[in-house]
PDB file of C-alpha atoms and ligand atoms in Angstrom:
ATOM      1  CA  MET N  22      30.814 -23.380-188.994  1.00 57.00           C
ATOM      2  CA  SER N  23      27.680 -22.066-187.271  1.00 81.00           C
ATOM      3  CA  ASP N  24      26.382 -18.471-187.613  1.00 89.00           C
ATOM      4  CA  ARG N  25      27.122 -17.804-183.973  1.00 97.00           C
ATOM      5  CA  LYS N  26      29.885 -15.229-183.516  1.00 96.00           C
ATOM      6  CA  PRO N  27      32.715 -16.763-181.486  1.00 97.00           C
ATOM      7  CA  LEU N  28      33.449 -15.124-178.148  1.00 98.00           C
ATOM      8  CA  ILE N  29      36.914 -15.136-176.605  1.00 98.00           C
ATOM      9  CA  ALA N  30      36.637 -13.977-172.995  1.00 98.00           C
ATOM     10  CA  GLY N  31      39.602 -13.362-170.693  1.00 98.00           C
ATOM     11  CA  ASN N  32      38.833 -13.802-167.001  1.00 98.00           C
ATOM     12  CA  TRP N  33      41.656 -12.024-165.162  1.00 98.00           C
ATOM     13  CA  LYS N  34      40.369 -13.308-161.794  1.00 98.00           C
ATOM     14  CA  MET N  35      41.966 -11.377-158.878  1.00 98.00           C
ATOM     15  CA  ASN N  36      45.004 -10.291-160.903  1.00 98.00           C
ATOM     16  CA  LEU N  37      46.195  -6.909-162.230  1.00 98.00           C
ATOM     17  CA  ASP N  38      45.435  -3.598-160.498  1.00 98.00           C
ATOM     18  CA  HIS N  39      43.894  -0.835-162.606  1.00 98.00           C
ATOM     19  CA  GLN N  40      47.241   0.448-163.880  1.00 98.00           C
ATOM     20  CA  GLN N  41      48.413  -3.016-164.847  1.00 98.00           C
ATOM     21  CA  GLY N  42      45.001  -3.633-166.388  1.00 98.00           C
ATOM     22  CA  ILE N  43      45.278  -0.527-168.575  1.00 98.00           C
ATOM     23  CA  ALA N  44      48.760  -1.575-169.685  1.00 98.00           C
ATOM     24  CA  LEU N  45      47.525  -5.040-170.639  1.00 98.00           C
ATOM     25  CA  VAL N  46      44.531  -3.724-172.590  1.00 98.00           C
ATOM     26  CA  GLN N  47      46.750  -1.252-174.465  1.00 98.00           C
ATOM     27  CA  LYS N  48      49.266  -3.944-175.377  1.00 98.00           C
ATOM     28  CA  LEU N  49      46.513  -6.314-176.419  1.00 98.00           C
ATOM     29  CA  ALA N  50      44.930  -3.639-178.625  1.00 98.00           C
ATOM     30  CA  TRP N  51      48.258  -2.901-180.364  1.00 97.00           C
ATOM     31  CA  THR N  52      49.065  -6.557-180.841  1.00 96.00           C
ATOM     32  CA  LEU N  53      45.657  -7.400-182.288  1.00 96.00           C
ATOM     33  CA  LYS N  54      45.827  -4.296-184.506  1.00 96.00           C
ATOM     34  CA  ASP N  55      49.203  -5.428-185.865  1.00 94.00           C
ATOM     35  CA  VAL N  56      47.654  -8.709-186.928  1.00 93.00           C
ATOM     36  CA  ASN N  57      44.500  -7.015-188.299  1.00 94.00           C
ATOM     37  CA  HIS N  58      42.164  -8.809-185.928  1.00 95.00           C
ATOM     38  CA  ASP N  59      38.601  -8.676-187.251  1.00 95.00           C
ATOM     39  CA  TYR N  60      36.405  -7.993-184.220  1.00 96.00           C
ATOM     40  CA  ASP N  61      33.294  -8.398-186.367  1.00 95.00           C
ATOM     41  CA  LYS N  62      34.240 -12.024-186.840  1.00 95.00           C
ATOM     42  CA  VAL N  63      35.534 -12.854-183.353  1.00 97.00           C
ATOM     43  CA  GLU N  64      34.367 -10.925-180.303  1.00 98.00           C
ATOM     44  CA  VAL N  65      36.991 -10.265-177.627  1.00 98.00           C
ATOM     45  CA  ALA N  66      35.988  -9.581-174.021  1.00 98.00           C
ATOM     46  CA  VAL N  67      38.136  -8.711-171.022  1.00 98.00           C
ATOM     47  CA  LEU N  68      36.836  -9.447-167.521  1.00 98.00           C
ATOM     48  CA  PRO N  69      38.925  -7.421-165.062  1.00 98.00           C
ATOM     49  CA  PRO N  70      38.468  -7.137-161.290  1.00 98.00           C
ATOM     50  CA  PHE N  71      35.824  -4.598-160.175  1.00 98.00           C
ATOM     51  CA  THR N  72      38.421  -1.969-159.221  1.00 98.00           C
ATOM     52  CA  ASP N  73      39.776  -1.917-162.803  1.00 98.00           C
ATOM     53  CA  LEU N  74      36.458  -1.636-164.607  1.00 98.00           C
ATOM     54  CA  ARG N  75      36.177   2.157-164.725  1.00 98.00           C
ATOM     55  CA  SER N  76      39.766   2.592-165.939  1.00 98.00           C
ATOM     56  CA  VAL N  77      39.427  -0.095-168.592  1.00 98.00           C
ATOM     57  CA  GLN N  78      36.072   1.305-169.726  1.00 98.00           C
ATOM     58  CA  THR N  79      37.536   4.838-169.984  1.00 98.00           C
ATOM     59  CA  LEU N  80      40.452   3.562-172.057  1.00 98.00           C
ATOM     60  CA  ILE N  81      38.215   1.544-174.384  1.00 98.00           C
ATOM     61  CA  ASP N  82      35.967   4.564-174.816  1.00 97.00           C
ATOM     62  CA  ALA N  83      38.729   7.143-175.319  1.00 98.00           C
ATOM     63  CA  ASP N  84      40.775   5.035-177.753  1.00 97.00           C
ATOM     64  CA  LYS N  85      37.703   3.556-179.466  1.00 97.00           C
ATOM     65  CA  LEU N  86      38.951   0.037-178.863  1.00 98.00           C
ATOM     66  CA  GLN N  87      36.732  -2.794-179.972  1.00 97.00           C
ATOM     67  CA  PHE N  88      36.952  -4.908-176.847  1.00 98.00           C
ATOM     68  CA  VAL N  89      33.871  -5.506-174.770  1.00 98.00           C
ATOM     69  CA  ILE N  90      33.941  -5.625-170.995  1.00 98.00           C
ATOM     70  CA  GLY N  91      32.731  -8.310-168.667  1.00 98.00           C
ATOM     71  CA  ALA N  92      32.531  -8.447-164.882  1.00 98.00           C
ATOM     72  CA  GLN N  93      33.452 -11.471-162.802  1.00 98.00           C
ATOM     73  CA  ASP N  94      30.480 -11.349-160.449  1.00 98.00           C
ATOM     74  CA  LEU N  95      27.398  -9.297-159.514  1.00 98.00           C
ATOM     75  CA  SER N  96      24.981  -8.977-156.621  1.00 98.00           C
ATOM     76  CA  LYS N  97      21.601 -10.637-156.774  1.00 98.00           C
ATOM     77  CA  PHE N  98      20.213  -7.333-155.409  1.00 98.00           C
ATOM     78  CA  ASP N  99      19.993  -4.088-157.368  1.00 98.00           C
ATOM     79  CA  SER N 100      20.614  -1.656-154.462  1.00 98.00           C
ATOM     80  CA  GLY N 101      20.402  -1.298-150.691  1.00 98.00           C
ATOM     81  CA  ALA N 102      22.142  -2.311-147.496  1.00 98.00           C
ATOM     82  CA  TYR N 103      24.359  -5.037-148.920  1.00 98.00           C
ATOM     83  CA  THR N 104      27.844  -4.014-147.851  1.00 98.00           C
ATOM     84  CA  GLY N 105      30.520  -5.050-150.280  1.00 97.00           C
ATOM     85  CA  GLU N 106      28.146  -6.112-153.029  1.00 97.00           C
ATOM     86  CA  VAL N 107      28.221  -4.728-156.582  1.00 98.00           C
ATOM     87  CA  SER N 108      24.960  -4.009-158.370  1.00 98.00           C
ATOM     88  CA  ALA N 109      24.261  -5.032-161.955  1.00 98.00           C
ATOM     89  CA  GLN N 110      22.853  -1.499-162.402  1.00 98.00           C
ATOM     90  CA  PHE N 111      26.291  -0.044-161.698  1.00 98.00           C
ATOM     91  CA  LEU N 112      27.957  -2.531-164.025  1.00 98.00           C
ATOM     92  CA  ASN N 113      25.528  -1.620-166.766  1.00 98.00           C
ATOM     93  CA  LYS N 114      26.442   2.074-166.335  1.00 97.00           C
ATOM     94  CA  LEU N 115      30.071   1.122-166.935  1.00 97.00           C
ATOM     95  CA  ASP N 116      29.192  -0.413-170.324  1.00 97.00           C
ATOM     96  CA  VAL N 117      29.722  -3.898-168.955  1.00 98.00           C
ATOM     97  CA  LYS N 118      28.188  -6.352-171.428  1.00 98.00           C
ATOM     98  CA  TYR N 119      28.878  -9.771-169.893  1.00 98.00           C
ATOM     99  CA  VAL N 120      28.972 -11.022-166.325  1.00 98.00           C
ATOM    100  CA  LEU N 121      30.179 -14.399-165.081  1.00 98.00           C
ATOM    101  CA  VAL N 122      27.664 -16.268-162.953  1.00 98.00           C
ATOM    102  CA  GLY N 123      28.336 -19.574-161.245  1.00 97.00           C
ATOM    103  CA  HIS N 124      32.083 -19.726-161.861  1.00 97.00           C
ATOM    104  CA  SER N 125      33.380 -22.775-160.010  1.00 96.00           C
ATOM    105  CA  GLU N 126      35.536 -20.569-157.772  1.00 96.00           C
ATOM    106  CA  ARG N 127      32.378 -18.736-156.644  1.00 97.00           C
ATOM    107  CA  ARG N 128      30.498 -22.015-156.201  1.00 96.00           C
ATOM    108  CA  THR N 129      33.217 -23.604-154.078  1.00 94.00           C
ATOM    109  CA  LEU N 130      35.125 -20.784-152.353  1.00 96.00           C
ATOM    110  CA  HIS N 131      32.066 -18.580-151.758  1.00 96.00           C
ATOM    111  CA  ASN N 132      29.472 -21.315-151.286  1.00 95.00           C
ATOM    112  CA  GLU N 133      27.214 -20.066-154.068  1.00 97.00           C
ATOM    113  CA  ASP N 134      24.452 -22.597-154.565  1.00 97.00           C
ATOM    114  CA  GLY N 135      21.932 -23.035-157.357  1.00 97.00           C
ATOM    115  CA  ASP N 136      19.450 -20.564-155.789  1.00 97.00           C
ATOM    116  CA  VAL N 137      22.048 -17.804-155.516  1.00 98.00           C
ATOM    117  CA  ILE N 138      23.189 -18.427-159.077  1.00 98.00           C
ATOM    118  CA  GLN N 139      19.619 -18.351-160.337  1.00 98.00           C
ATOM    119  CA  ALA N 140      19.010 -15.029-158.530  1.00 97.00           C
ATOM    120  CA  LYS N 141      22.203 -13.585-160.004  1.00 98.00           C
ATOM    121  CA  VAL N 142      21.139 -14.650-163.501  1.00 98.00           C
ATOM    122  CA  ALA N 143      17.826 -12.861-162.848  1.00 97.00           C
ATOM    123  CA  ALA N 144      19.685  -9.718-161.727  1.00 97.00           C
ATOM    124  CA  ALA N 145      21.722  -9.804-164.935  1.00 98.00           C
ATOM    125  CA  PHE N 146      18.576 -10.152-167.101  1.00 97.00           C
ATOM    126  CA  ARG N 147      16.827  -7.307-165.186  1.00 96.00           C
ATOM    127  CA  ASN N 148      19.739  -5.000-165.888  1.00 97.00           C
ATOM    128  CA  ASN N 149      20.501  -5.881-169.507  1.00 97.00           C
ATOM    129  CA  LEU N 150      23.712  -7.730-168.802  1.00 98.00           C
ATOM    130  CA  ILE N 151      24.439 -11.001-170.557  1.00 98.00           C
ATOM    131  CA  PRO N 152      25.167 -13.676-167.958  1.00 98.00           C
ATOM    132  CA  VAL N 153      27.897 -16.131-168.853  1.00 98.00           C
ATOM    133  CA  ILE N 154      26.522 -19.096-166.932  1.00 98.00           C
ATOM    134  CA  CYS N 155      29.432 -21.313-165.910  1.00 98.00           C
ATOM    135  CA  VAL N 156      28.760 -25.004-165.428  1.00 98.00           C
ATOM    136  CA  GLY N 157      31.046 -27.975-164.945  1.00 97.00           C
ATOM    137  CA  GLU N 158      31.653 -31.225-163.134  1.00 95.00           C
ATOM    138  CA  THR N 159      34.324 -32.183-160.613  1.00 93.00           C
ATOM    139  CA  LEU N 160      36.599 -35.162-161.259  1.00 91.00           C
ATOM    140  CA  GLU N 161      34.537 -37.280-158.887  1.00 92.00           C
ATOM    141  CA  GLU N 162      31.309 -36.316-160.673  1.00 93.00           C
ATOM    142  CA  LEU N 163      32.945 -37.065-164.015  1.00 92.00           C
ATOM    143  CA  GLU N 164      33.894 -40.548-162.845  1.00 91.00           C
ATOM    144  CA  GLN N 165      30.496 -41.265-161.295  1.00 93.00           C
ATOM    145  CA  GLN N 166      28.079 -39.559-163.698  1.00 92.00           C
ATOM    146  CA  GLY N 167      29.973 -38.836-166.908  1.00 86.00           C
ATOM    147  CA  ALA N 168      30.727 -35.381-168.226  1.00 87.00           C
ATOM    148  CA  ALA N 169      27.346 -33.877-169.079  1.00 93.00           C
ATOM    149  CA  ALA N 170      25.033 -34.732-166.144  1.00 95.00           C
ATOM    150  CA  VAL N 171      26.149 -32.084-163.644  1.00 96.00           C
ATOM    151  CA  PRO N 172      26.576 -29.263-166.185  1.00 97.00           C
ATOM    152  CA  ILE N 173      23.027 -29.916-167.433  1.00 97.00           C
ATOM    153  CA  GLN N 174      21.585 -29.911-163.893  1.00 97.00           C
ATOM    154  CA  GLN N 175      23.412 -26.669-163.118  1.00 98.00           C
ATOM    155  CA  LEU N 176      22.152 -25.023-166.301  1.00 98.00           C
ATOM    156  CA  GLU N 177      18.562 -26.144-165.661  1.00 97.00           C
ATOM    157  CA  LYS N 178      18.659 -24.645-162.190  1.00 97.00           C
ATOM    158  CA  ALA N 179      20.192 -21.377-163.425  1.00 98.00           C
ATOM    159  CA  LEU N 180      17.494 -20.966-166.101  1.00 97.00           C
ATOM    160  CA  GLU N 181      14.506 -22.046-164.003  1.00 95.00           C
ATOM    161  CA  GLY N 182      11.676 -19.732-162.990  1.00 91.00           C
ATOM    162  CA  HIS N 183      12.620 -16.504-164.800  1.00 93.00           C
ATOM    163  CA  LYS N 184       9.809 -14.191-165.907  1.00 87.00           C
ATOM    164  CA  GLU N 185      11.770 -13.418-169.017  1.00 88.00           C
ATOM    165  CA  ILE N 186      14.919 -14.990-170.374  1.00 94.00           C
ATOM    166  CA  GLY N 187      17.292 -12.534-171.998  1.00 94.00           C
ATOM    167  CA  GLU N 188      20.408 -13.343-173.982  1.00 97.00           C
ATOM    168  CA  PHE N 189      22.838 -15.601-172.156  1.00 98.00           C
ATOM    169  CA  VAL N 190      26.057 -17.493-172.825  1.00 98.00           C
ATOM    170  CA  VAL N 191      26.983 -20.855-171.323  1.00 98.00           C
ATOM    171  CA  ALA N 192      30.566 -21.720-170.396  1.00 98.00           C
ATOM    172  CA  TYR N 193      31.285 -25.410-169.959  1.00 97.00           C
ATOM    173  CA  GLU N 194      34.212 -25.488-167.567  1.00 96.00           C
ATOM    174  CA  PRO N 195      35.108 -28.863-166.072  1.00 95.00           C
ATOM    175  CA  VAL N 196      36.240 -28.020-162.540  1.00 92.00           C
ATOM    176  CA  TRP N 197      39.188 -30.411-162.831  1.00 91.00           C
ATOM    177  CA  ALA N 198      40.472 -28.456-165.843  1.00 91.00           C
ATOM    178  CA  ILE N 199      40.395 -24.939-164.362  1.00 90.00           C
ATOM    179  CA  GLY N 200      43.875 -23.663-163.601  1.00 86.00           C
ATOM    180  CA  THR N 201      45.287 -27.186-163.533  1.00 89.00           C
ATOM    181  CA  GLY N 202      46.852 -27.544-166.967  1.00 87.00           C
ATOM    182  CA  LYS N 203      44.568 -30.536-167.604  1.00 88.00           C
ATOM    183  CA  VAL N 204      42.177 -30.045-170.493  1.00 87.00           C
ATOM    184  CA  ALA N 205      39.082 -31.826-171.654  1.00 88.00           C
ATOM    185  CA  THR N 206      39.430 -33.449-175.041  1.00 92.00           C
ATOM    186  CA  ALA N 207      37.929 -31.513-177.927  1.00 94.00           C
ATOM    187  CA  GLU N 208      35.464 -34.408-178.356  1.00 94.00           C
ATOM    188  CA  GLN N 209      34.329 -34.189-174.729  1.00 94.00           C
ATOM    189  CA  ALA N 210      33.864 -30.418-174.941  1.00 96.00           C
ATOM    190  CA  ALA N 211      31.872 -30.800-178.173  1.00 96.00           C
ATOM    191  CA  GLU N 212      29.723 -33.592-176.774  1.00 96.00           C
ATOM    192  CA  VAL N 213      28.855 -31.692-173.594  1.00 96.00           C
ATOM    193  CA  ALA N 214      28.184 -28.502-175.595  1.00 97.00           C
ATOM    194  CA  LYS N 215      25.801 -30.464-177.833  1.00 97.00           C
ATOM    195  CA  LYS N 216      23.919 -31.840-174.831  1.00 97.00           C
ATOM    196  CA  LEU N 217      23.765 -28.401-173.214  1.00 97.00           C
ATOM    197  CA  ARG N 218      22.304 -27.021-176.445  1.00 98.00           C
ATOM    198  CA  SER N 219      19.634 -29.736-176.442  1.00 97.00           C
ATOM    199  CA  SER N 220      18.729 -28.885-172.901  1.00 96.00           C
ATOM    200  CA  ILE N 221      18.389 -25.186-173.855  1.00 97.00           C
ATOM    201  CA  SER N 222      15.972 -26.325-176.578  1.00 97.00           C
ATOM    202  CA  GLU N 223      13.898 -28.137-173.974  1.00 95.00           C
ATOM    203  CA  LEU N 224      14.150 -25.473-171.286  1.00 95.00           C
ATOM    204  CA  VAL N 225      13.691 -22.403-173.464  1.00 95.00           C
ATOM    205  CA  SER N 226      13.206 -22.999-177.196  1.00 96.00           C
ATOM    206  CA  ASP N 227      14.908 -24.295-180.329  1.00 97.00           C
ATOM    207  CA  GLU N 228      15.402 -20.729-181.560  1.00 96.00           C
ATOM    208  CA  VAL N 229      17.209 -19.704-178.390  1.00 97.00           C
ATOM    209  CA  ALA N 230      19.301 -22.883-178.447  1.00 97.00           C
ATOM    210  CA  GLN N 231      20.409 -22.100-181.993  1.00 96.00           C
ATOM    211  CA  VAL N 232      21.641 -18.590-181.180  1.00 97.00           C
ATOM    212  CA  THR N 233      23.112 -19.229-177.728  1.00 98.00           C
ATOM    213  CA  ARG N 234      26.881 -19.404-177.593  1.00 98.00           C
ATOM    214  CA  ILE N 235      28.410 -22.251-175.633  1.00 98.00           C
ATOM    215  CA  LEU N 236      32.048 -21.777-174.651  1.00 98.00           C
ATOM    216  CA  TYR N 237      34.649 -24.190-173.355  1.00 97.00           C
ATOM    217  CA  GLY N 238      36.909 -23.157-170.455  1.00 96.00           C
ATOM    218  CA  GLY N 239      39.671 -24.881-168.535  1.00 95.00           C
ATOM    219  CA  SER N 240      43.413 -24.468-169.188  1.00 93.00           C
ATOM    220  CA  VAL N 241      42.881 -23.078-172.691  1.00 96.00           C
ATOM    221  CA  LYS N 242      46.111 -21.957-174.369  1.00 95.00           C
ATOM    222  CA  SER N 243      47.034 -20.798-177.862  1.00 95.00           C
ATOM    223  CA  ALA N 244      48.387 -24.293-178.508  1.00 94.00           C
ATOM    224  CA  ASN N 245      45.138 -26.138-177.728  1.00 94.00           C
ATOM    225  CA  VAL N 246      42.378 -23.625-178.592  1.00 96.00           C
ATOM    226  CA  ALA N 247      42.008 -24.676-182.218  1.00 94.00           C
ATOM    227  CA  GLY N 248      40.982 -28.215-181.240  1.00 94.00           C
ATOM    228  CA  PHE N 249      38.015 -26.943-179.229  1.00 95.00           C
ATOM    229  CA  LEU N 250      36.881 -24.427-181.794  1.00 95.00           C
ATOM    230  CA  ALA N 251      37.123 -26.833-184.712  1.00 93.00           C
ATOM    231  CA  SER N 252      33.770 -28.189-183.524  1.00 93.00           C
ATOM    232  CA  GLU N 253      30.509 -26.568-184.664  1.00 94.00           C
ATOM    233  CA  GLU N 254      29.233 -27.012-181.127  1.00 95.00           C
ATOM    234  CA  VAL N 255      31.786 -24.830-179.347  1.00 97.00           C
ATOM    235  CA  ASP N 256      31.376 -21.093-179.905  1.00 97.00           C
ATOM    236  CA  GLY N 257      34.343 -19.664-178.064  1.00 97.00           C
ATOM    237  CA  VAL N 258      36.446 -19.998-174.959  1.00 98.00           C
ATOM    238  CA  LEU N 259      36.610 -18.641-171.435  1.00 98.00           C
ATOM    239  CA  VAL N 260      40.268 -18.172-170.594  1.00 98.00           C
ATOM    240  CA  GLY N 261      41.757 -17.672-167.129  1.00 97.00           C
ATOM    241  CA  GLY N 262      45.548 -17.828-166.701  1.00 96.00           C
ATOM    242  CA  ALA N 263      46.407 -17.413-170.381  1.00 97.00           C
ATOM    243  CA  SER N 264      44.416 -14.172-170.617  1.00 98.00           C
ATOM    244  CA  LEU N 265      47.091 -12.436-168.508  1.00 98.00           C
ATOM    245  CA  ASP N 266      49.712 -13.039-171.185  1.00 97.00           C
ATOM    246  CA  VAL N 267      49.226 -10.804-174.219  1.00 97.00           C
ATOM    247  CA  GLY N 268      51.036 -13.157-176.613  1.00 96.00           C
ATOM    248  CA  GLU N 269      49.051 -16.171-175.473  1.00 96.00           C
ATOM    249  CA  PHE N 270      45.724 -14.368-175.454  1.00 97.00           C
ATOM    250  CA  THR N 271      46.382 -12.911-178.907  1.00 97.00           C
ATOM    251  CA  GLY N 272      47.133 -16.425-180.177  1.00 96.00           C
ATOM    252  CA  ILE N 273      43.821 -17.599-178.702  1.00 97.00           C
ATOM    253  CA  CYS N 274      41.898 -14.716-180.323  1.00 97.00           C
ATOM    254  CA  ARG N 275      43.504 -15.732-183.640  1.00 94.00           C
ATOM    255  CA  PHE N 276      42.324 -19.331-183.347  1.00 91.00           C
ATOM    256  CA  GLN N 277      40.922 -19.186-186.872  1.00 85.00           C
ATOM    257  CA  LYS N 278      44.475 -19.128-188.190  1.00 81.00           C
ATOM    258  CA  HIS N 279      44.815 -22.696-186.927  1.00 68.00           C
ATOM    259  CA  VAL N 280      41.355 -24.054-187.687  1.00 56.00           C
ATOM    260  CA  SER N 281      40.196 -24.976-191.140  1.00 44.00           C
ATOM    261  CA  LEU N 282      36.670 -23.573-191.277  1.00 39.00           C
TER     262      LEU N 282
HETATM  263  C1  LIG J  23      38.570 -19.772-165.649  1.00 63.44           C
HETATM  264  O1  LIG J  23      38.938 -19.163-164.670  1.00 63.44           O
HETATM  265  O2  LIG J  23      37.402 -19.642-166.032  1.00 63.44           O
HETATM  266  C2  LIG J  23      39.521 -20.625-166.350  1.00 63.44           C
HETATM  267  C3  LIG J  23      39.086 -21.347-167.350  1.00 63.44           C
HETATM  268  O3  LIG J  23      40.818 -20.639-165.901  1.00 63.44           O
HETATM  269  P1  LIG J  23      42.083 -21.310-166.617  1.00 63.44           P
HETATM  270  O4  LIG J  23      42.037 -20.919-168.082  1.00 63.44           O
HETATM  271  O5  LIG J  23      43.276 -20.717-165.932  1.00 63.44           O
HETATM  272  O6  LIG J  23      41.969 -22.773-166.448  1.00 63.44           O
END
């Protein structure tokens, strides 16, 4: 096993209002407490919708819970006349640690291209947020170019041209696996993660490549998580649908119970 601390991140997408969000976080905290979850060994992040962030942050703070918070998106601008946008500065004030950038739903449904994603990564670095840079190929791209080509191109673009590169996480999420019930094989996830790590070595440095966590995402469940995390190359998972179910998400956070390390 590598020295990188695994990250289990639950992307709620546009689900759960702030009251439902509080209820889920409370239940998750009790359930993980009952099973003595060691947060020093496995980091657990929840990524609620913007409208829930303040409530979830207040709860985490008041009850001294050990979850960290992530946001699902951010503006490439820090402030100004950008109606509807949310600044990384504001997220930082809410103790947000991680922010998704380049999720396939933003790339396809909101037409976010490589330039926008790069600018959002820069906004995260400027404001001390850790971008979780999501990359992944469509089924057509998989058939034509194999699994790693598109994720590597997307990562290169996201990391290009920054004055300074802060900490970041990469999430390899094959588009055909997100919300579909189809999963990549553990071997495919490990192979792409390995290639992404080599490209971080080339783009940034060997040191950064060694400490950067690379997650797998796409229809992860408690029943299949152990396969992905058995590999040295995969340092956690980004979970959509299954993060809304406390039992499932708890099982995912406890992946070490199923993996021989
Ligand atoms: C996601 O939204 O990042 C995701 C991986 O979704 P799901 O787990 O539902 O496939």
